Every structure is written in structure tokens, then in C-alpha cells.
Protein backbone atom coordinates (compact mmCIF):
# COMPACT_ATOMS: atom_id res chain seq x y z
CA UNK A 1 0.00 0.00 0.00
CA UNK A 2 1.34 3.41 -0.90
CA UNK A 3 1.82 5.92 1.88
CA UNK A 4 -0.38 8.97 1.99
CA UNK A 5 1.02 12.43 1.38
CA UNK A 6 1.57 14.76 4.32
CA UNK A 7 -1.43 17.00 5.09
CA UNK A 8 -1.49 20.18 3.04
CA UNK A 9 0.91 18.88 0.36
CA UNK A 10 -1.79 18.67 -2.33
CA UNK A 11 -1.43 14.89 -2.60
CA UNK A 12 -4.07 12.24 -1.87
CA UNK A 13 -5.49 12.09 1.63
CA UNK A 14 -5.55 8.28 1.78
CA UNK A 15 -3.36 5.46 0.55
CA UNK A 16 -4.12 3.33 -2.50
CA UNK A 17 -4.06 -0.39 -3.28
CA UNK A 18 -4.47 -2.39 -6.49
CA UNK A 19 -8.05 -3.59 -7.03
CA UNK A 20 -6.73 -7.06 -7.91
CA UNK A 21 -5.72 -7.51 -4.25
CA UNK A 22 -9.22 -6.83 -2.91
CA UNK A 23 -11.62 -9.58 -1.89
CA UNK A 24 -14.56 -9.72 -4.29
CA UNK A 25 -17.09 -11.01 -1.79
CA UNK A 26 -17.77 -10.63 1.88
CA UNK A 27 -19.19 -12.93 4.51
CA UNK A 28 -20.89 -10.71 7.03
CA UNK A 29 -21.10 -11.53 10.70
CA UNK A 30 -24.61 -12.94 10.22
CA UNK A 31 -23.67 -15.23 7.30
CA UNK A 32 -23.90 -18.60 9.11
CA UNK A 33 -27.07 -17.66 11.00
CA UNK A 34 -28.73 -16.46 7.79
CA UNK A 35 -27.73 -19.63 5.96
CA UNK A 36 -29.54 -21.74 8.54
CA UNK A 37 -32.63 -19.49 8.60
CA UNK A 38 -32.91 -19.29 4.80
CA UNK A 39 -32.49 -23.06 4.52
CA UNK A 40 -35.42 -23.52 6.89
CA UNK A 41 -37.49 -20.93 5.00
CA UNK A 42 -36.93 -22.70 1.68
CA UNK A 43 -38.27 -25.95 3.16
CA UNK A 44 -41.11 -24.36 5.13
CA UNK A 45 -44.64 -25.62 4.55
CA UNK A 46 -47.39 -23.09 3.89
CA UNK A 47 -49.12 -21.89 7.04
CA UNK A 48 -46.02 -22.30 9.24
CA UNK A 49 -43.33 -19.93 10.52
CA UNK A 50 -39.70 -20.56 11.39
CA UNK A 51 -39.29 -19.97 15.15
CA UNK A 52 -35.84 -18.64 16.02
CA UNK A 53 -35.01 -18.46 19.73
CA UNK A 54 -33.49 -15.05 20.40
CA UNK A 55 -31.02 -16.76 22.72
CA UNK A 56 -29.53 -18.48 19.64
CA UNK A 57 -28.82 -15.25 17.76
CA UNK A 58 -25.73 -14.37 19.85
CA UNK A 59 -26.94 -10.93 20.84
CA UNK A 60 -28.11 -9.73 17.41
CA UNK A 61 -30.84 -7.14 18.10
CA UNK A 62 -34.29 -8.02 16.73
CA UNK A 63 -34.24 -4.96 14.45
CA UNK A 64 -30.95 -6.05 12.86
CA UNK A 65 -32.16 -9.65 12.57
CA UNK A 66 -35.33 -8.51 10.82
CA UNK A 67 -33.35 -6.30 8.43
CA UNK A 68 -30.86 -8.96 7.42
CA UNK A 69 -33.59 -11.58 6.90
CA UNK A 70 -35.71 -9.29 4.73
CA UNK A 71 -32.65 -8.21 2.68
CA UNK A 72 -31.47 -11.78 2.16
CA UNK A 73 -34.95 -13.03 1.26
CA UNK A 74 -35.41 -10.17 -1.23
CA UNK A 75 -32.15 -11.16 -2.93
CA UNK A 76 -33.65 -14.62 -3.43
CA UNK A 77 -36.94 -13.11 -4.71
CA UNK A 78 -38.74 -14.42 -1.60
CA UNK A 79 -41.32 -12.28 0.23
CA UNK A 80 -41.36 -12.78 3.98
CA UNK A 81 -43.14 -11.45 7.04
CA UNK A 82 -41.76 -11.35 10.57
CA UNK A 83 -42.93 -11.13 14.13
CA UNK A 84 -41.30 -11.46 17.53
CA UNK A 85 -42.01 -11.79 21.21
CA UNK A 86 -39.75 -11.70 24.27
CA UNK A 87 -38.20 -15.10 23.55
CA UNK A 88 -38.52 -15.84 19.82
CA UNK A 89 -38.31 -14.29 16.39
CA UNK A 90 -40.68 -15.66 13.72
CA UNK A 91 -40.36 -15.46 9.95
CA UNK A 92 -42.58 -16.96 7.23
CA UNK A 93 -43.09 -16.72 3.48
CA UNK A 94 -46.00 -14.66 2.17
């Protein structure tokens, strides 16, 4: 990585790196959890919801869990609905 120019020298503010060295994909911190949830959703029978104990989500807030599930399902062209209570998070296909 090239070093940045000193402040005020008119050079770039940040260093550079060749694009070829960059990773082309990213496994987010919820990748494994989402893989399990989406696998269950794909196999889910109509009229049922996947029940995810909040204790199994390793401290992921319900709002973040809902966001990542909806985003991942949308990528797979799957419409889902969600609900939660104090102990569980529920997701089903609509």
C-alpha cells in the first residue's frame, strides 16, 4: 500500500491499493445464522413460521435480525413477514 502524502501537500489524503488484491465477496457476521434461517425458510410448509429463539442469535438485536432476513430473502426473490415476542423471532413466506 502506498503511503499517503503529508497534510497540506496537495497529494491524496488516503493510501491506495491495487483492485486485484481486494476480496470480491464478503461474509458478514450474520452469514452462518442467515444460511440456517434461509435453509429452513426454503423448506417451510405453507401456514407455518420458522421460530428462532433469540437466545440463539448471539446478541443480534431483533431490528438487525429482521433487516438482514428481509434483505437476504429479497435477494432470493422471496417475500417474507416477521414477528417477535420476548423469547422468539418468527419469519414466514408470504
